[in-house]
Coordinates of C-alpha atoms in Angstrom, one line a residue:
X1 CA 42.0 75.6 -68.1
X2 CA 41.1 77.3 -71.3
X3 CA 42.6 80.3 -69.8
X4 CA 45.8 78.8 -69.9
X5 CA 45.1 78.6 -74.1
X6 CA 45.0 82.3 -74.4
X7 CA 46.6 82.8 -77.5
X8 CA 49.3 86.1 -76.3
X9 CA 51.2 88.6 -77.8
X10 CA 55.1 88.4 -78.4
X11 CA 57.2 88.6 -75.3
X12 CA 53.9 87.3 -72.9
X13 CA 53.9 84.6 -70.8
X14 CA 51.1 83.8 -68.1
X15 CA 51.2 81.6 -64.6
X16 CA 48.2 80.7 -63.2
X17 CA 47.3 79.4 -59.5
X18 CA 44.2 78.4 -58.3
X19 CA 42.2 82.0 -59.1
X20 CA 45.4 84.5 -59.4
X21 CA 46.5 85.1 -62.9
X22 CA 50.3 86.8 -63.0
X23 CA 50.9 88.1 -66.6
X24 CA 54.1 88.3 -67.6
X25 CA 54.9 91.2 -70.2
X26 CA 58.5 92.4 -71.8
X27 CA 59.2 95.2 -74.0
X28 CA 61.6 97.9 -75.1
X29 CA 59.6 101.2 -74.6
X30 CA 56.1 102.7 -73.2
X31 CA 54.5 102.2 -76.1
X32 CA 55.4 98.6 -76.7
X33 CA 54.6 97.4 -73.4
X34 CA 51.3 99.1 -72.8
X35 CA 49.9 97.6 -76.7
X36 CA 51.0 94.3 -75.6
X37 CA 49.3 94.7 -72.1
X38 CA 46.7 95.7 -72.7
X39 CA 46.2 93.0 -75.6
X40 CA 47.2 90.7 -73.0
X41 CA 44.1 91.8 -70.7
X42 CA 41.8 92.1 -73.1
X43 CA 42.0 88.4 -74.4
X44 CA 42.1 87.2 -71.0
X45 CA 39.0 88.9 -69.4
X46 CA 37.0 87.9 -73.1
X47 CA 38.1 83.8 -72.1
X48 CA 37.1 84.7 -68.5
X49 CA 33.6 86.3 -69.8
X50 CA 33.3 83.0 -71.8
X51 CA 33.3 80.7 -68.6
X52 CA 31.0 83.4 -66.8
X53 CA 33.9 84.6 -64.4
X54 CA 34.6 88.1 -64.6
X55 CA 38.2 89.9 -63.9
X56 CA 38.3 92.0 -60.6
X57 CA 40.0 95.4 -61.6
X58 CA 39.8 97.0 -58.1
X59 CA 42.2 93.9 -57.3
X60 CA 44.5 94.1 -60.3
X61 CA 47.6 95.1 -59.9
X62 CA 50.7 96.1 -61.7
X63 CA 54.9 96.9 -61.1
X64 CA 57.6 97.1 -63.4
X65 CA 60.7 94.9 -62.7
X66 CA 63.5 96.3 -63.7
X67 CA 65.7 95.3 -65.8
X68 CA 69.2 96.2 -67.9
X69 CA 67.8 98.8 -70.0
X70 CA 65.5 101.6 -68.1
X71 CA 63.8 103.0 -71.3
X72 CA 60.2 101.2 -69.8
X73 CA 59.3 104.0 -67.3
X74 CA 56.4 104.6 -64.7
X75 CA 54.1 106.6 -67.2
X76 CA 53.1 103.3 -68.4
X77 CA 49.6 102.4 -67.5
X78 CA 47.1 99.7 -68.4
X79 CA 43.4 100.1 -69.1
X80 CA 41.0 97.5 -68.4
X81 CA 37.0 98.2 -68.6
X82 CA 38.0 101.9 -68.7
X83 CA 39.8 101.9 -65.1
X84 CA 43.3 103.0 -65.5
X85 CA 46.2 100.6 -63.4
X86 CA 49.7 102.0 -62.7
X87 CA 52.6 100.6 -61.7
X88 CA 53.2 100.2 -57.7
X89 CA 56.4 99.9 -56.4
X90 CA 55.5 96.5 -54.7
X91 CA 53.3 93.9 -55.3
X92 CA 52.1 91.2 -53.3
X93 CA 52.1 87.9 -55.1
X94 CA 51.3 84.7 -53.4
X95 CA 52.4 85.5 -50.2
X96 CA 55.8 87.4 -51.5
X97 CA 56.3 91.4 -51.6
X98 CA 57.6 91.8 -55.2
X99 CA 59.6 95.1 -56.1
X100 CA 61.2 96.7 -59.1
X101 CA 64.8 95.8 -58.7
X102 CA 63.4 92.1 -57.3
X103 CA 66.0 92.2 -54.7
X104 CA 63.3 91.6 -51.8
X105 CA 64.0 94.2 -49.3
X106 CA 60.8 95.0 -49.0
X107 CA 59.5 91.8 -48.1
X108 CA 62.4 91.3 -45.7
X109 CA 60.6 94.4 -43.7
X110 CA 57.2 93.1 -44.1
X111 CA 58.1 89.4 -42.7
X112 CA 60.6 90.9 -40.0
X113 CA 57.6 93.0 -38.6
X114 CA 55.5 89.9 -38.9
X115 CA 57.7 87.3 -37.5
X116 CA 58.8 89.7 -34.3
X117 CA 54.5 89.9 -33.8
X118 CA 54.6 86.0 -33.5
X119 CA 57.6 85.9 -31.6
X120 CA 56.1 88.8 -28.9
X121 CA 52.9 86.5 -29.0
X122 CA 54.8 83.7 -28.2
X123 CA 57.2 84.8 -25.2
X124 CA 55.2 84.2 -22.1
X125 CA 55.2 80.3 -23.3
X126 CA 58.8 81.0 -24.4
X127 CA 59.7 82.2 -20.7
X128 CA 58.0 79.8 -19.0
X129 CA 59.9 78.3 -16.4
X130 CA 58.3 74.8 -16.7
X131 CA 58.5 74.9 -20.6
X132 CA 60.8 72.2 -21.4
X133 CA 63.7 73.5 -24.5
X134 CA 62.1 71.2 -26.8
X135 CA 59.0 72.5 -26.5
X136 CA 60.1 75.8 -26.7
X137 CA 62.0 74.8 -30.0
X138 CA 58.7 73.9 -31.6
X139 CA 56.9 76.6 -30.7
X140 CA 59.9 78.5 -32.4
X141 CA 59.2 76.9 -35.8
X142 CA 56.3 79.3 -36.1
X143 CA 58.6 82.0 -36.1
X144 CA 60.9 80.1 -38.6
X145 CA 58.6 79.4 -40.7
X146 CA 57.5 82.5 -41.4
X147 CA 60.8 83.6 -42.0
X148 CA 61.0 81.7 -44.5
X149 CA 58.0 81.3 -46.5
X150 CA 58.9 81.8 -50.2
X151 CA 63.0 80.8 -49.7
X152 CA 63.1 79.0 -52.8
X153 CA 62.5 82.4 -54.9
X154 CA 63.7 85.1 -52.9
X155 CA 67.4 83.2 -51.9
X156 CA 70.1 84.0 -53.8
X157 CA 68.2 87.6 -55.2
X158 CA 67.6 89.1 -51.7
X159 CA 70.5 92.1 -51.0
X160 CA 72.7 90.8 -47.5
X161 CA 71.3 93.1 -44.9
X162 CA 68.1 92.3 -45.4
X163 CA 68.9 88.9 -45.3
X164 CA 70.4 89.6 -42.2
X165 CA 67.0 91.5 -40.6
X166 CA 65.8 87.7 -41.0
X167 CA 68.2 86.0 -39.3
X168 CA 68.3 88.7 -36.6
X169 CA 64.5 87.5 -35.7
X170 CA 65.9 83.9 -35.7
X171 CA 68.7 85.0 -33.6
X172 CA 66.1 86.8 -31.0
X173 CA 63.9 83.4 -31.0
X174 CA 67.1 81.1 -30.2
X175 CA 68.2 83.9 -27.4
X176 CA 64.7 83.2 -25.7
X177 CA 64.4 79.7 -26.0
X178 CA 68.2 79.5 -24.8
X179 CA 66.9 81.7 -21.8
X180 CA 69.9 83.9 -22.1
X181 CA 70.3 87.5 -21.8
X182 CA 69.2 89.7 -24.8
X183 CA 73.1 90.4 -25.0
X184 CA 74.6 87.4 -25.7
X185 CA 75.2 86.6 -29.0
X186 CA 73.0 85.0 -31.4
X187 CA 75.3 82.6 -33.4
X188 CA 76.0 80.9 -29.6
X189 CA 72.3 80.9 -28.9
X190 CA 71.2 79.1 -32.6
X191 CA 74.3 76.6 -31.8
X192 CA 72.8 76.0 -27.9
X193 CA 69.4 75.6 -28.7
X194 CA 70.5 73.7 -32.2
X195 CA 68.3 75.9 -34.5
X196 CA 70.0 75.7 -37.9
X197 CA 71.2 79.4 -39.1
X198 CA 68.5 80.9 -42.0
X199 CA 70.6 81.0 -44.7
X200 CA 71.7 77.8 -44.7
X201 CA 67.7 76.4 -44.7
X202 CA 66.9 78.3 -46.7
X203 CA 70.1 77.8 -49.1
X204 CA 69.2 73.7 -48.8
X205 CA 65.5 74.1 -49.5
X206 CA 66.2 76.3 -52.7
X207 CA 68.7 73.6 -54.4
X208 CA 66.0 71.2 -53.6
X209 CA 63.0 73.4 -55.9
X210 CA 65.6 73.4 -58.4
X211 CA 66.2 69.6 -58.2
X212 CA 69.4 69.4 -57.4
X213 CA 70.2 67.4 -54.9
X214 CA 69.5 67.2 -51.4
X215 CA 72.3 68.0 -48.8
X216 CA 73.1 65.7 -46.4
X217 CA 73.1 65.7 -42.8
X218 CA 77.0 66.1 -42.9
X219 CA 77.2 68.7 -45.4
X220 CA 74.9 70.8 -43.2
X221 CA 76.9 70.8 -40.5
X222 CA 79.9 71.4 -42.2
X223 CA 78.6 74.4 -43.5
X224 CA 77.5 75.1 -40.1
X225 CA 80.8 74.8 -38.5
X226 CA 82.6 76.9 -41.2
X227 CA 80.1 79.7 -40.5
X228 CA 80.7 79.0 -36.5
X229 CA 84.4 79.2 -36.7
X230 CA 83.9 82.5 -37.9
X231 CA 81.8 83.8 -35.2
X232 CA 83.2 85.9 -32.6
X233 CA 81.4 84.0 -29.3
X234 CA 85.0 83.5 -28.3
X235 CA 84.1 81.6 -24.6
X236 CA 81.2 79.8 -26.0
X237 CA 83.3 78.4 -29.1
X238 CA 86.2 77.8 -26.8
X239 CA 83.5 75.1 -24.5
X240 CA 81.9 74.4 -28.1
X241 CA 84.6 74.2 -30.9
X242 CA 82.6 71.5 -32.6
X243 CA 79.1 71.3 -32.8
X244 CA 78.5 68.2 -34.0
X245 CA 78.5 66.2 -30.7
X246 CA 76.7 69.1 -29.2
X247 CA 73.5 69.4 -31.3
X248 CA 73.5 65.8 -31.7
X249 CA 73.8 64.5 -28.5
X250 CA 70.7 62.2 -26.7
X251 CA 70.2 63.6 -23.0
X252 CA 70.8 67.4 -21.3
X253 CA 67.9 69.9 -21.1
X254 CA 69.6 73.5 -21.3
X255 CA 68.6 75.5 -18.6
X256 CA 68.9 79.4 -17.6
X257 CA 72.0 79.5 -15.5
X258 CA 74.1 76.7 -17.9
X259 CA 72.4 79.0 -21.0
X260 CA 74.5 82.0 -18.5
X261 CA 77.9 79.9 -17.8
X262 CA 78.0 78.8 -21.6
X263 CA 77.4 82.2 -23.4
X264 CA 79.0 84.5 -20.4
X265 CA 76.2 86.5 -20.0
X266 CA 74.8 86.2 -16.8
X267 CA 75.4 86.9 -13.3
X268 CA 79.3 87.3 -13.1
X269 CA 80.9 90.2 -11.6
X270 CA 82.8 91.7 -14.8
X271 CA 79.5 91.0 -16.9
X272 CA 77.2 93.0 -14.2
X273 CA 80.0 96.2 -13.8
X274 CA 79.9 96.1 -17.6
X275 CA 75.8 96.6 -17.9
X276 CA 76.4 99.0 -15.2
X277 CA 74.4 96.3 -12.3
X278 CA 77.4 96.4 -10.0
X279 CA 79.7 98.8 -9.1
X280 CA 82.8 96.6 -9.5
X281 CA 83.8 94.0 -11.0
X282 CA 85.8 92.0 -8.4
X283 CA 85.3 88.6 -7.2
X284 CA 84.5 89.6 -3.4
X285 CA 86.9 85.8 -2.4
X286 CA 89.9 86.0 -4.8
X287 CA 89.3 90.1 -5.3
X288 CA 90.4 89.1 -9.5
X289 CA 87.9 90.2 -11.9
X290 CA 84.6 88.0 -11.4
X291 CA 84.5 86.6 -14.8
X292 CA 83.1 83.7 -16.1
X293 CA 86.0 81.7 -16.7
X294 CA 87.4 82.7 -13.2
X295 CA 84.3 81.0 -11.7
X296 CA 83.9 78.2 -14.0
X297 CA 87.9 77.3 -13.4
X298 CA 89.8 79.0 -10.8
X299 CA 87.5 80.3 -7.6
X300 CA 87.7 78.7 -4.7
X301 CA 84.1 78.9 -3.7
X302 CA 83.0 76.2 -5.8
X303 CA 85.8 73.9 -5.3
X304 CA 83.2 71.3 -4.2
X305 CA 80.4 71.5 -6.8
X306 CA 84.1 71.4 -9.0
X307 CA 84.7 68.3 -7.7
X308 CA 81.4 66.7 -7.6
X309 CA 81.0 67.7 -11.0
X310 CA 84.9 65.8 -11.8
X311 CA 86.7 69.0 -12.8
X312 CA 90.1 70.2 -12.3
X313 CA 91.0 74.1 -11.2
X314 CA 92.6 75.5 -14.4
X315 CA 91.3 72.8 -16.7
X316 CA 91.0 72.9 -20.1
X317 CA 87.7 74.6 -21.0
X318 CA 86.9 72.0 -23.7
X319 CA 86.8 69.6 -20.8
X320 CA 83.8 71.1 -19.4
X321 CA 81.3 70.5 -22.0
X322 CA 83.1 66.9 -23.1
X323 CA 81.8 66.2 -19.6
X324 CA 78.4 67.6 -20.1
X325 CA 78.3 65.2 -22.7
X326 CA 79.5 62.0 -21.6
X327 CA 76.1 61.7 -19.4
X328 CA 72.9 62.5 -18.4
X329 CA 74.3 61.8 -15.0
X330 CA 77.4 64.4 -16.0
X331 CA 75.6 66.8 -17.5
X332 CA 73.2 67.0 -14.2
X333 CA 76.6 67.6 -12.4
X334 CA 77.8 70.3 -14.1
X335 CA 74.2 72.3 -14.1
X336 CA 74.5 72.0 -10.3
X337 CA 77.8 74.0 -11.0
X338 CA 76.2 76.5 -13.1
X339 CA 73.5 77.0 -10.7
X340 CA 75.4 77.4 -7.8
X341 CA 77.2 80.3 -9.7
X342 CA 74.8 81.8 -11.2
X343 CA 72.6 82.0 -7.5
X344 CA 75.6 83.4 -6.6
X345 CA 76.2 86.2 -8.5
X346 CA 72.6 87.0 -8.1
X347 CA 72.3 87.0 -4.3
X348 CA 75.6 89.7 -4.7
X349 CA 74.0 91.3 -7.2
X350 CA 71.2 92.5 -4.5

């Protein structure tokens, strides 16, 4: 604590936590700002000497943030017990890369690479067949909580690709707890598995560090739907145009070949000639292109899992997931559908 009385030069500020101290220095010009630092460190380490601590040097560490005027350049140094410390180009501070321009690109790498470790660590329990899609989702919160470590200071600052390196780890977590193919997109996986997209988190826990106040459960969504409505999944947002009932519905575990028949990446005729597993793309019954719609809707092959199931050739595609979710009983009906598809296309498929 008497640390924290230091009496500082102008234009110095410190933060302390537990044993990091963060000095915080401005000036106009070299000269200024290496006077004031190194006033700065020299009062510090004397009220450290005082309580018998001592200031590690090998572990202090320095970076210039930029910002409007550029007259502060990299030739500044700061000398403490005769060891010379120079600016870096990043700094790790509490568990966040800082760098000069502060706009986080840096630690968007670092916690991509770091995340996508977890998430390879993670895959066999991930793929398991037995591995129930809530359990799966929890595991994933490792992931997503890595991601996100920090949001309240880097949101709003970090530049929009590397904001979009995060979500694409998010995106690569929801695919594998969705079971789908590594093709299919991401925005339909995070609304399948109902993992909230990264930016709005992470936009929702920064206005709460600031103290404004919380969002709501409806304003989430809303937010959620605008972003959805903008997504180019056109056949899973044409059996999904709302997620609302979807994420917050009480029975359905979402398996492979429904994860397949929802996101149209799976075993389908079109789909397999496309990624270059078939050599055509005709239905071998109707001989129209195989695709998932014409399966789902139209073939005659699965006229009876149709019916048991209580759909109509040519219905409305809508209809087939406000079936899913009137019951568990429904929803078991229409998986029997999606399997029987799905095995299928991959007994054709060999």
């Amino acid at each position: 604590d008497p640390v924290a009385d230091i009496s500082l030069p102008d234009f110095c500020d410190m933060v302390l936590y537990a044993d990091d101290i963060a000095l915080l220095i401005g000036a106009k010009d070299n000269k200024t700002m290496m006077h004031r630092g190194n006033l700065a460190l020299s009062r510090t380490q004397a009220a450290l000497k005082e309580l018998g601590l001592e200031l590690a040097t090998q572990k202090t560490q320095a970076i210039l943030l930029n910002g409007k005027r550029t007259t502060v350049t990299n030739d500044t140094c700061f000398t403490i017990n005769d060891t010379t410390i120079r600016p870096r180009n990043e700094v790790k501070y509490l568990g966040i890369t800082l760098d000069p321009e502060l706009n986080f690109k840096i630690h968007a790498q670092k916690t991509c690479a770091k995340a996508t470790k977890a998430l390879n660590a993670l895959s066999a329990i991930l793929g398991a067949k037995n591995a129930r899609t809530a359990r799966r989702r929890i595991i994933a919160r490792v992931v997503e909580g890595q991601l996100l470590y920090g949001c309240e200071i880097w949101h709003g600052r970090m530049a929009g690709p590397a904001l979009h390196e995060l979500e694409a780890v998010q995106k690569r977590a929801a695919v594998r707890i969705a079971r789908g193919f590594k093709s299919m997109s991401g925005e339909a996986a995070l609304v399948l598995t109902g993992m909230l997209p990264l930016e709005i988190q992470a936009n929702a826990r920064q206005e709460i560090f600031k103290g404004e106040k919380r969002p709501g459960p409806g304003e989430t969504i809303k937010k959620w739907q605008r972003r959805w409505d903008k997504s180019n999944a056109t056949w899973t947002k044409s059996l999904i145009p709302t997620i609302e009932p979807w994420i917050n519905r009480k029975h359905g575990e979402l398996s492979g070949h429904l994860t397949e028949v929802i996101s149209g990446h799976g075993h389908f005729g079109s789909f397999l000639k496309m990624t270059n597993r078939r050599t055509s793309g005709a239905c071998p019954h109707c001989s129209t292109q195989e695709t998932v719609r014409h399966q789902m809707m139209y073939c005659p092959r699965f006229d009876k899992e149709r019916h048991n199931a209580d759909l109509q050739q040519e219905c409305d595609p809508r209809k087939i997931v406000n079936t899913m979710l009137k019951s568990a009983r429904h929803w078991s009906k229409i998986d029997a559908l999606a399997y029987a598809i799905c095995e299928t296309g991959r007994s054709q498929q060999d």
